[in-house]
Structures are given as C-alpha cells and as structure tokens.
Amino acid sequence: MKYISTRGQAAPVDFVEACLTGLAPDGGLYVPESWPQIAPAQSHETYVQVATRVLSAFAGDALSLEDVAGLCQRAYASFSHQAVAPLAQSGAGQFIMELHHGPTLAFKDVAMQFIAQLYDLVLSRRGERMSVVCATSGDTGGAAAAAFAGAEQVDLYILHPHERVSPVQRLFMTTTGAPNVHNLAVDGDFDDCQALVKAMFADRNFSREVRLSGVNSINWARIAAQAVYYATAQAALGPGRPLRFVVPSGNMGDAFAGYVAARCGLLAGFEIICAVNENKSLATLLQDGAMMREQAVATPSPAMDISVPSNFERLFFEVAGRDGDVVRRTYEQYRQAGSANLPENVRGPLGCTGFTAAVVDNSGTLDEMRMFKRETGGLICPHTAVGTAAARRLPETEACTVVLSTAHAAKFPETVLEATGDDAPLPLRCDELKARGEVFERVANDLSSVKDYVRSNAVADA
Ligand SMILES: *Cc1c(COP(=O)(O)O)cnc(C)c1O
C-alpha cells in the first residue's frame, strides 16, 4: 500500500513513512493510492480486533499483522472503557458515540495513543530518535503528552499559548512528569504557536538536524485510527442499517475519517453532517465552494475555532478526480490571494459526497447543553453540544443518528457551569493530575529561542 500526495509532486511512500513525515514534501497531504476494501466490523469483534484489521489494511506491507495487533492492544489498554468508543442512547433513533474515555478525555486520544506506539516501535527498530513538535490550543497537546510520555525514541515539544488554554487542558500537558515531554508556554496566541511550528519545518537544515516530525491533524495515522470507530458504530447498531453521523468539526480530520470508512466498505451508507461553531469556513466551503482566510473567533468550543480546515484538502483531491495539479493550483492561489474558489467542475461532485454542514452559534451551544441535561440528565461538553444541536435540526428519516461526543464535560467545567449551573468534576482516575506539579518553560514568541531549546534537548539525547 503506497501513499501519494494530494499535490501530485511527491514520490509515493509507504504507510510508516507517510506517518513519520506528516506533511508531504510538496506541501500536500498523504492519501492511500487506492482505497483498500475492508470487511465490515462484526458486533462480536472487540475494538482492538477491528482496529487491527482496519489499520493493517492501511499499513499494507509496511508492518506485519502481529505488529499492528500489538500496537492496537497497547494503545487501547489506556482507555477506561473496554468498548473504547461506546454508544449511549440519547433519544429515539439517536445515539452518542462517546470518544472521551481515553487518558485526556478527548477523542484525540484515540489516534494519538496509536501514533505514539507506532513511532516507538518503528524508531526503536531503526535505532533512531525523533523530535515531535506540536502546536496546541488545548486538546492535541494533552493527548500527545499522555501518549508520548515515557516513549523511548521520541522527544515531544508542545507549544501552547501562555495563559490561553484552560486550566484542565494545561494540567493534562504539564503533569506527565516524563523527561521526554517538553512544554513550552509561548508568549502569544495559538496562531503564533502554529507559525513557530511551521517555520521550524520550513527550515530544512534544522528539521533534518533534530529529525523533526509532526502529529497534527493532517498526519495520515490520525485519520486511519479514527476510521475505526465509524466501523464499530455500524456493527453495534446493525450491519446494513442506514446511519448518519454528526461530527463536531474543526480541521475536519474526524469527519474525513468517516468518509474513509465509507470508501473502504466499512459503512452501509454515507451521510456526515459537519457541525461547526461560529467559525463557519467549513460550511462556506461545502456550500459555496469558497475558501477564505479569516481570523478565527473565540467561541465556547475552542477546539473547533479553525479558519480553513486543513483536512478539506483530502476531500478536494477526491472530488477533483485525484488531480494533484488542480489541488496545487487552487491552494497556491489561496496562499497568494487569501481566498480561492473551487473549480466549477468539482462543485458538483462535492455536493454528492454525502457531506453537509450545520452551523450552531454560541448561544445555541449553551442552550443545547442545558436542554440536553433536562432531557437526559447528562452533561455534555460544548463541542459535543454543537453536534447534538445540529442533530436536532435534521429532518426525520429512517436513518439512525450518531453524534460524536468529542470530549468529556469535565474538560470544560467553566462552560458547563455557566450553561447548566452544574459542576463537572474530573473522573476519579484523573485525581492524581492535580497532585502532580506542573512543568513548563515560558518562552518568547521568537523562532530562534524555540529552535535553540529543541536543539539543545535533541543534542543532549543523541
Ligand atoms: C479537535 C477537536 C474537535 C475537532 O476535530 P477535527 O478533527 O479537527 O475536525 C472537536 N472537538 C474536540 C473536543 C476536539 O478536541
């Protein structure tokens, strides 16, 4: 199984290379050369068994079946629920898929736990070390810290905006106690952190010197690992039963994983509603085919405060008939002008992909959290509420609705309290977080100081 770039100018690579590289050298994203056909999940299979089948299909010859089985076993042993992604009924024909049973209470754990195992296995066989960097507005950093803590072959550098992530989110990043996890609190905002990471990758000499790698949402391993729970949802609710998934979306990695599951034969049909907050570029893209650079605005669902969703590029590549030139020209125009329209001839196919979008505003999100509590007695996080609010507006059909719960309510206690008047305490297993001391280094929003920091650690370890 080879992986090709959406911009058509990078050499094909295998699964392991695609995952270790992240972004393709031509600036595109890796996708499988063709979609493997995978037998649907069966209700008697465990999550680890389904994950092993799906991920070994994507790995092809790059990893043995035993290797993939071991990675999945270790990755999902860290979840507090043996079903990993259990379904809870919230109404007639409506289910919540709980993706928040991982160590940092957000769905990013599902992919990140697998990625960390993959890196450690591959790098230890090669006798290599890598420096993984990531910029975070909250959840990605915690998931990466929990997953890579103690990894033998990886140094992890997490850049978060100083005093702009929630206290609970920060605890998950800064209390691992692991010497290979380095937290940098940047004097700036999330965009500054992202710009620093991009600039480190753009410096080819530096990136080669410290063996830089990235695990943000464009990494193929994240998409592949997230396709698994769509398959288990289909098995649990009945093979052949039409489902529609409502996915609280930011960079569209989660929603695109649903598309991947469908293309690989894991779903009976395909209907995905991308639920977005007041940052509605994704809705504009799907509805009008227009890409616009806009400043993201802060909302109660910060993990979805994204301007143009990075994983849209993969969907664009598909509807453009996998023509990398078209994708490259459009993104080049976007880069230069700050906006671009998708070519006319891809707009039609885009409308037939099964993707639609629904926008939920800030007050709608808080109202929904209140309503959900009244109707079910349960608390949901603001991201999940964007999804359940969007689900309310769907026309009644025979399809059963599955809303993805992307984080635990306890991760956003301030918003839960404001919306419902209830406390959302952390689960008991997180108690030790508060007991452990936080470790982070405050740094200026300055590329050379961040590089020096990474270099001195990478060299010390070499
Ligand atoms: C990252 C995140 C999202 C958005 O997921 P994408 O794959 O970027 O679309 C939604 N909710 C939560 C809680 C998240 O952490």
Coordinates of C-alpha atoms and ligand atoms in Angstrom, one line a residue:
M1 CA 0.0 0.0 0.0
K2 CA 1.5 3.3 -1.2
Y3 CA 0.6 6.8 -0.2
I4 CA 0.5 9.7 -2.6
S5 CA 0.4 13.4 -2.1
T6 CA -2.7 15.5 -2.8
R7 CA -0.5 17.9 -4.7
G8 CA 0.8 15.3 -7.0
Q9 CA 4.5 16.1 -6.9
A10 CA 5.9 14.0 -4.1
A11 CA 7.2 10.4 -4.5
P12 CA 4.9 7.7 -3.2
V13 CA 5.9 6.4 0.2
D14 CA 4.7 3.5 2.4
F15 CA 2.5 3.8 5.5
V16 CA 5.3 4.2 8.0
E17 CA 7.0 6.9 6.0
A18 CA 3.7 8.7 5.4
C19 CA 3.0 8.7 9.2
L20 CA 6.5 9.7 10.3
T21 CA 6.7 12.5 7.7
G22 CA 3.2 14.1 8.3
L23 CA 3.2 16.7 5.5
A24 CA 4.4 15.6 2.1
P25 CA 7.4 17.4 0.7
D26 CA 5.4 19.1 -1.9
G27 CA 3.1 20.7 0.8
G28 CA 0.3 18.2 0.1
L29 CA -1.3 15.6 2.4
Y30 CA -0.8 11.8 2.0
V31 CA -3.7 9.6 1.0
P32 CA -3.7 5.9 0.0
E33 CA -3.0 5.3 -3.7
S34 CA -6.3 3.4 -3.8
W35 CA -8.9 2.7 -1.1
P36 CA -8.5 -0.8 0.4
Q37 CA -11.7 -2.8 0.7
I38 CA -12.1 -4.0 4.3
A39 CA -14.8 -6.4 5.6
P40 CA -17.3 -4.5 7.8
A41 CA -16.9 -4.9 11.6
Q42 CA -19.0 -7.6 13.3
S43 CA -20.6 -7.0 16.7
H44 CA -18.7 -9.8 18.3
E45 CA -15.3 -8.3 17.4
T46 CA -13.5 -6.3 20.1
Y47 CA -12.4 -2.7 19.4
V48 CA -8.8 -3.9 19.2
Q49 CA -9.7 -6.6 16.7
V50 CA -11.5 -4.2 14.4
A51 CA -8.6 -1.6 14.8
T52 CA -6.1 -4.3 14.0
R53 CA -8.0 -5.3 10.8
V54 CA -8.5 -1.7 9.6
L55 CA -5.1 -0.4 10.4
S56 CA -3.3 -3.4 9.0
A57 CA -5.2 -2.8 5.7
F58 CA -3.8 0.7 5.7
A59 CA -0.3 -0.4 6.7
G60 CA 0.0 -2.9 3.9
D61 CA 3.4 -4.4 3.8
A62 CA 5.0 -1.8 6.0
L63 CA 4.0 -3.6 9.2
S64 CA 3.2 -7.2 10.0
L65 CA -0.3 -8.2 11.3
E66 CA 1.3 -9.1 14.7
D67 CA 3.0 -5.7 14.9
V68 CA -0.3 -3.9 14.2
A69 CA -2.1 -6.1 16.7
G70 CA 0.5 -5.3 19.4
L71 CA 0.3 -1.5 18.7
C72 CA -3.5 -1.6 19.0
Q73 CA -3.5 -3.6 22.1
R74 CA -1.1 -1.3 23.9
A75 CA -2.8 1.9 22.5
Y76 CA -6.3 1.0 23.7
A77 CA -5.3 -0.5 27.0
S78 CA -5.1 3.1 28.3
F79 CA -8.9 3.6 27.8
S80 CA -11.2 3.4 30.9
H81 CA -14.0 1.7 28.9
Q82 CA -13.4 -1.7 27.3
A83 CA -15.6 -0.8 24.3
V84 CA -13.2 2.2 23.7
A85 CA -15.9 4.1 21.8
P86 CA -19.2 3.0 23.4
L87 CA -22.6 4.2 22.2
A88 CA -25.2 5.7 24.6
Q89 CA -28.8 6.3 23.5
S90 CA -30.0 9.9 23.9
G91 CA -33.4 9.7 22.2
A92 CA -35.4 7.8 19.7
G93 CA -33.1 6.6 17.0
Q94 CA -30.3 8.9 18.3
F95 CA -27.1 7.8 19.9
I96 CA -24.0 9.5 21.3
M97 CA -20.7 7.8 20.5
E98 CA -18.5 8.5 23.5
L99 CA -15.0 9.2 22.3
H100 CA -13.8 10.6 25.6
H101 CA -12.8 7.6 27.6
G102 CA -9.1 8.0 26.8
P103 CA -6.5 9.3 29.3
T104 CA -7.1 13.0 28.4
L105 CA -10.8 12.8 28.0
A106 CA -11.0 13.9 24.3
F107 CA -11.2 12.0 21.1
K108 CA -7.7 13.0 20.1
D109 CA -6.5 10.2 22.4
V110 CA -7.9 7.5 20.0
A111 CA -5.4 8.4 17.3
M112 CA -2.6 9.8 19.4
Q113 CA -2.3 6.6 21.6
F114 CA -1.8 4.6 18.4
I115 CA 0.6 7.1 16.8
A116 CA 2.9 7.1 19.9
Q117 CA 3.1 3.3 19.9
L118 CA 3.8 3.3 16.1
Y119 CA 6.6 5.8 16.4
D120 CA 8.3 4.0 19.3
L121 CA 8.2 0.6 17.6
V122 CA 9.4 1.8 14.2
L123 CA 12.1 4.1 15.6
S124 CA 13.5 1.6 18.1
R125 CA 13.9 -1.0 15.2
R126 CA 15.7 1.6 13.2
G127 CA 17.7 2.8 16.2
E128 CA 16.6 6.4 15.6
R129 CA 15.3 9.2 17.7
M130 CA 12.9 11.9 16.5
S131 CA 11.7 15.3 17.8
V132 CA 8.0 15.6 17.6
V133 CA 6.6 19.1 17.7
C134 CA 3.0 20.2 18.0
A135 CA 1.2 23.5 18.5
T136 CA -1.9 23.2 20.6
S137 CA -4.9 25.3 21.5
G138 CA -5.7 22.7 24.2
D139 CA -6.7 19.1 23.4
T140 CA -4.0 17.9 21.0
G141 CA -1.2 18.8 23.4
G142 CA -2.6 16.9 26.2
A143 CA -3.3 13.8 24.1
A144 CA 0.2 13.9 22.7
A145 CA 1.8 14.4 26.2
A146 CA -0.2 11.4 27.6
A147 CA 0.6 9.2 24.6
F148 CA 4.3 10.0 24.2
A149 CA 5.2 10.2 27.9
G150 CA 8.0 7.8 28.5
A151 CA 8.4 6.9 24.8
E152 CA 12.0 5.7 24.4
Q153 CA 12.7 7.1 20.9
V154 CA 10.8 10.4 20.9
D155 CA 11.2 13.9 22.4
L156 CA 8.0 15.7 22.4
Y157 CA 7.8 19.5 22.2
I158 CA 4.3 21.0 22.9
L159 CA 3.8 24.7 22.2
H160 CA 0.8 26.2 23.9
P161 CA -0.2 29.9 24.1
H162 CA 0.7 31.1 27.6
E163 CA -2.3 31.6 29.8
R164 CA -4.7 31.0 26.9
V165 CA -5.5 27.3 27.4
S166 CA -8.0 26.2 30.1
P167 CA -6.5 25.1 33.4
V168 CA -7.7 21.5 33.0
Q169 CA -6.3 21.3 29.5
R170 CA -2.9 22.6 30.8
L171 CA -2.8 20.1 33.6
F172 CA -3.0 17.2 31.1
M173 CA 0.0 18.5 29.2
T174 CA 2.2 19.7 32.1
T175 CA 2.0 17.0 34.7
T176 CA 3.2 13.9 33.0
G177 CA 6.5 14.0 34.9
A178 CA 8.1 12.4 31.8
P179 CA 11.6 13.8 30.9
N180 CA 10.9 13.4 27.2
V181 CA 7.8 15.7 27.3
H182 CA 8.7 19.4 27.0
N183 CA 6.1 22.1 27.4
L184 CA 6.7 25.5 26.0
A185 CA 4.4 28.3 27.1
V186 CA 4.7 30.8 24.3
D187 CA 4.1 34.5 24.8
G188 CA 1.5 34.7 22.1
D189 CA -1.7 33.1 20.8
F190 CA -2.4 29.8 19.1
D191 CA -1.6 31.2 15.6
D192 CA 1.8 32.3 16.9
C193 CA 2.5 28.7 18.1
Q194 CA 1.4 27.3 14.8
A195 CA 3.5 29.8 12.9
L196 CA 6.6 28.8 15.0
V197 CA 6.0 25.1 14.3
K198 CA 5.5 25.8 10.5
A199 CA 8.7 27.8 10.5
M200 CA 10.7 25.0 12.2
F201 CA 9.6 22.6 9.5
A202 CA 10.3 25.1 6.7
D203 CA 13.9 25.3 7.8
R204 CA 15.1 22.1 6.1
N205 CA 18.6 22.1 7.8
F206 CA 17.1 22.5 11.3
S207 CA 14.4 19.9 10.7
R208 CA 17.0 17.4 9.4
E209 CA 19.3 18.1 12.3
V210 CA 16.8 17.4 15.0
R211 CA 14.8 14.9 13.0
L212 CA 11.6 16.9 13.2
S213 CA 8.2 15.2 12.9
G214 CA 4.6 16.3 13.4
V215 CA 1.5 14.7 14.7
N216 CA -1.1 17.4 14.0
S217 CA -4.4 16.5 12.4
I218 CA -3.0 16.2 8.9
N219 CA -1.0 13.1 9.9
W220 CA -2.4 10.1 8.0
A221 CA -2.2 7.9 11.1
R222 CA -4.7 10.1 12.8
I223 CA -7.2 9.7 10.0
A224 CA -6.7 5.9 9.8
A225 CA -7.1 5.3 13.5
Q226 CA -10.3 7.4 13.6
A227 CA -11.9 5.4 10.8
V228 CA -12.1 2.5 13.2
Y229 CA -14.9 3.8 15.5
Y230 CA -17.2 4.5 12.5
A231 CA -16.9 0.8 11.7
T232 CA -17.6 -0.3 15.3
A233 CA -20.7 2.0 15.4
Q234 CA -22.1 0.4 12.3
A235 CA -21.5 -3.1 13.8
A236 CA -23.1 -2.1 17.1
L237 CA -26.2 -0.6 15.5
G238 CA -26.7 -3.3 12.9
P239 CA -24.9 -4.0 9.7
G240 CA -26.8 -2.6 6.7
R241 CA -28.7 -0.1 8.9
P242 CA -28.5 3.5 7.4
L243 CA -26.7 5.8 9.8
R244 CA -26.0 9.5 9.7
F245 CA -23.1 10.8 11.7
V246 CA -23.0 14.3 13.2
V247 CA -19.4 15.3 13.7
P248 CA -18.3 18.4 15.7
S249 CA -15.7 19.7 13.3
G250 CA -12.6 21.9 13.2
N251 CA -9.9 20.7 10.9
M252 CA -12.2 18.1 9.6
G253 CA -9.9 15.2 10.4
D254 CA -12.6 13.3 12.3
A255 CA -15.3 13.9 9.6
F256 CA -12.9 12.8 6.9
A257 CA -12.2 9.6 8.7
G258 CA -15.9 8.8 8.3
Y259 CA -15.6 9.3 4.6
V260 CA -12.5 7.0 4.6
A261 CA -14.5 4.3 6.5
A262 CA -17.3 4.5 3.8
R263 CA -14.8 4.4 0.9
C264 CA -13.3 1.2 2.4
G265 CA -16.6 -0.6 2.7
L266 CA -17.0 -0.2 6.4
L267 CA -20.3 1.7 6.4
A268 CA -23.7 0.8 4.9
G269 CA -24.1 4.3 3.5
F270 CA -22.6 7.6 3.9
E271 CA -24.0 10.7 5.4
I272 CA -22.0 13.1 7.5
I273 CA -23.1 16.3 8.9
C274 CA -20.1 18.5 9.9
A275 CA -21.3 20.6 12.9
V276 CA -19.4 23.8 13.2
N277 CA -19.5 26.8 15.6
E278 CA -19.4 30.5 14.6
N279 CA -16.2 29.8 12.7
K280 CA -18.0 28.6 9.7
S281 CA -15.5 28.4 6.9
L282 CA -16.1 24.7 6.5
A283 CA -19.8 25.3 5.9
T284 CA -18.9 28.0 3.3
L285 CA -16.6 25.6 1.6
L286 CA -19.1 22.8 1.4
Q287 CA -22.0 25.1 0.4
D288 CA -20.4 27.7 -1.9
G289 CA -17.0 26.1 -2.8
A290 CA -15.2 29.2 -1.5
M291 CA -12.0 29.2 0.6
M292 CA -11.4 32.4 2.6
R293 CA -8.7 33.3 5.0
E294 CA -10.4 34.6 8.1
Q295 CA -9.3 35.3 11.6
A296 CA -10.8 32.6 13.8
V297 CA -13.0 34.0 16.6
A298 CA -13.1 32.6 20.2
T299 CA -16.2 30.5 21.0
P300 CA -17.3 28.2 23.9
S301 CA -15.9 25.3 21.7
P302 CA -12.3 26.3 21.3
A303 CA -11.0 23.1 19.7
M304 CA -13.2 24.0 16.7
D305 CA -12.1 27.6 16.3
I306 CA -10.5 27.0 13.0
S307 CA -10.5 29.1 9.8
V308 CA -9.9 26.9 6.7
P309 CA -10.0 23.2 7.7
S310 CA -6.7 21.5 6.8
N311 CA -8.2 18.1 6.0
F312 CA -10.5 19.5 3.4
E313 CA -7.6 19.2 1.0
R314 CA -8.0 15.4 1.1
L315 CA -11.7 15.6 0.1
F316 CA -10.9 18.2 -2.6
F317 CA -8.4 15.8 -4.1
E318 CA -11.1 13.1 -4.3
V319 CA -13.7 15.3 -5.9
A320 CA -11.1 16.7 -8.3
G321 CA -10.7 13.1 -9.7
R322 CA -7.4 12.9 -7.8
D323 CA -5.8 15.5 -10.0
G324 CA -3.0 16.9 -7.8
D325 CA -2.4 19.8 -10.3
V326 CA -5.8 21.2 -9.7
V327 CA -5.4 21.0 -5.9
R328 CA -1.9 22.6 -6.0
R329 CA -3.0 25.5 -8.2
T330 CA -6.1 26.2 -6.0
Y331 CA -4.0 26.2 -2.8
E332 CA -1.3 28.3 -4.4
Q333 CA -3.9 30.9 -5.4
Y334 CA -5.3 30.8 -1.9
R335 CA -1.9 31.3 -0.4
Q336 CA -1.2 34.3 -2.6
A337 CA -4.6 36.0 -2.6
G338 CA -6.0 34.8 0.8
S339 CA -9.1 33.4 -1.0
A340 CA -9.8 30.9 -3.8
N341 CA -12.9 29.3 -5.4
L342 CA -13.0 25.6 -6.0
P343 CA -13.1 25.0 -9.8
E344 CA -16.7 24.7 -11.2
N345 CA -16.3 21.1 -12.2
V346 CA -15.5 19.9 -8.6
R347 CA -18.5 21.7 -7.1
G348 CA -21.0 19.1 -8.4
P349 CA -19.1 16.1 -7.2
L350 CA -18.5 17.8 -3.9
G351 CA -22.3 18.1 -3.4
C352 CA -22.6 14.3 -4.0
T353 CA -20.0 13.2 -1.4
G354 CA -22.6 12.8 1.4
F355 CA -21.1 15.8 3.4
T356 CA -23.2 18.6 4.6
A357 CA -22.6 21.3 7.3
A358 CA -24.6 22.8 10.1
V359 CA -23.7 26.0 11.9
V360 CA -24.5 26.4 15.6
D361 CA -23.9 29.8 17.2
N362 CA -22.6 30.4 20.8
S363 CA -25.9 30.9 22.5
G364 CA -27.3 27.9 20.6
T365 CA -24.4 25.9 22.1
L366 CA -25.1 26.9 25.7
D367 CA -28.9 26.4 25.3
E368 CA -28.2 22.9 23.9
M369 CA -26.1 22.0 26.9
R370 CA -29.0 23.0 29.2
M371 CA -31.6 21.2 27.1
F372 CA -29.5 18.0 26.9
K373 CA -29.3 17.9 30.7
R374 CA -33.0 18.4 31.0
E375 CA -33.8 15.7 28.6
T376 CA -31.2 13.0 29.6
G377 CA -29.9 14.1 33.0
G378 CA -26.4 14.1 31.4
L379 CA -23.8 16.7 30.9
I380 CA -22.0 17.2 27.6
C381 CA -19.0 19.4 26.6
P382 CA -19.6 22.4 24.4
H383 CA -18.1 20.7 21.3
T384 CA -20.5 17.8 21.6
A385 CA -23.3 20.3 22.1
V386 CA -22.6 21.8 18.7
G387 CA -23.2 18.3 17.4
T388 CA -26.4 17.5 19.3
A389 CA -27.8 20.9 18.4
A390 CA -27.2 20.3 14.8
A391 CA -28.8 16.8 15.1
R392 CA -32.0 18.4 16.4
R393 CA -32.5 20.2 13.1
L394 CA -32.1 17.2 10.9
P395 CA -35.2 16.1 9.0
E396 CA -36.7 12.8 10.3
T397 CA -35.7 9.9 8.2
E398 CA -35.2 6.1 8.7
A399 CA -31.6 6.7 9.4
C400 CA -30.4 6.4 12.9
T401 CA -28.3 9.4 14.1
V402 CA -24.9 9.1 15.8
V403 CA -23.5 12.2 17.3
L404 CA -19.8 12.0 18.1
S405 CA -19.0 13.2 21.7
T406 CA -15.5 14.6 21.2
A407 CA -14.7 15.5 24.8
H408 CA -15.8 14.8 28.3
A409 CA -17.8 17.6 30.0
A410 CA -15.2 17.8 32.8
K411 CA -12.7 19.2 30.3
F412 CA -14.7 22.4 30.1
P413 CA -16.1 22.9 33.6
E414 CA -16.4 26.7 33.3
T415 CA -18.7 26.4 30.3
V416 CA -20.7 23.6 31.8
L417 CA -21.2 25.6 34.9
E418 CA -22.3 28.7 33.0
A419 CA -24.7 26.7 30.8
T420 CA -26.2 24.3 33.4
G421 CA -25.3 25.5 36.8
D422 CA -23.7 22.1 37.4
D423 CA -20.1 21.2 38.4
A424 CA -18.5 18.8 36.1
P425 CA -15.8 17.1 38.2
L426 CA -12.9 15.2 36.7
P427 CA -13.4 11.4 36.8
L428 CA -11.6 9.8 39.8
R429 CA -8.8 8.4 37.6
C430 CA -7.7 11.9 36.9
D431 CA -7.3 12.8 40.6
E432 CA -3.6 12.5 40.5
L433 CA -3.3 15.2 37.9
K434 CA -3.8 17.9 40.5
A435 CA -1.4 16.3 42.9
R436 CA 1.5 16.4 40.5
G437 CA 3.5 19.5 39.9
E438 CA 3.2 21.3 36.6
V439 CA 6.3 21.6 34.5
F440 CA 6.6 24.1 31.6
E441 CA 9.0 26.6 30.2
R442 CA 7.9 30.1 29.4
V443 CA 9.4 31.2 26.1
A444 CA 9.2 34.4 24.0
N445 CA 7.4 34.3 20.7
D446 CA 10.7 34.0 18.9
L447 CA 11.8 31.3 16.4
S448 CA 15.4 31.2 17.3
S449 CA 14.9 30.7 21.1
V450 CA 12.4 27.9 20.4
K451 CA 14.8 26.3 18.0
D452 CA 17.7 26.6 20.5
Y453 CA 15.5 24.9 23.1
V454 CA 14.7 22.0 20.8
R455 CA 18.3 21.7 19.5
S456 CA 19.8 21.6 23.0
N457 CA 17.5 18.8 24.1
A458 CA 17.8 16.9 20.9
V459 CA 21.6 17.1 21.0
A460 CA 21.7 16.2 24.7
D461 CA 19.8 13.0 23.9
A462 CA 21.7 12.0 20.8
Ligands
LIG1 C1 -10.0 18.5 17.9 C2 -11.4 18.6 18.4 C3 -12.5 18.7 17.5 C4 -12.3 19.0 16.0 O1 -11.9 17.8 15.4 P1 -11.3 17.9 13.9 O2 -10.8 16.6 13.5 O3 -10.2 18.9 13.9 O4 -12.5 18.3 13.0 C5 -13.8 18.7 18.1 N1 -13.9 18.6 19.4 C6 -12.9 18.4 20.3 C7 -13.2 18.3 21.7 C8 -11.6 18.4 19.8 O5 -10.6 18.3 20.7

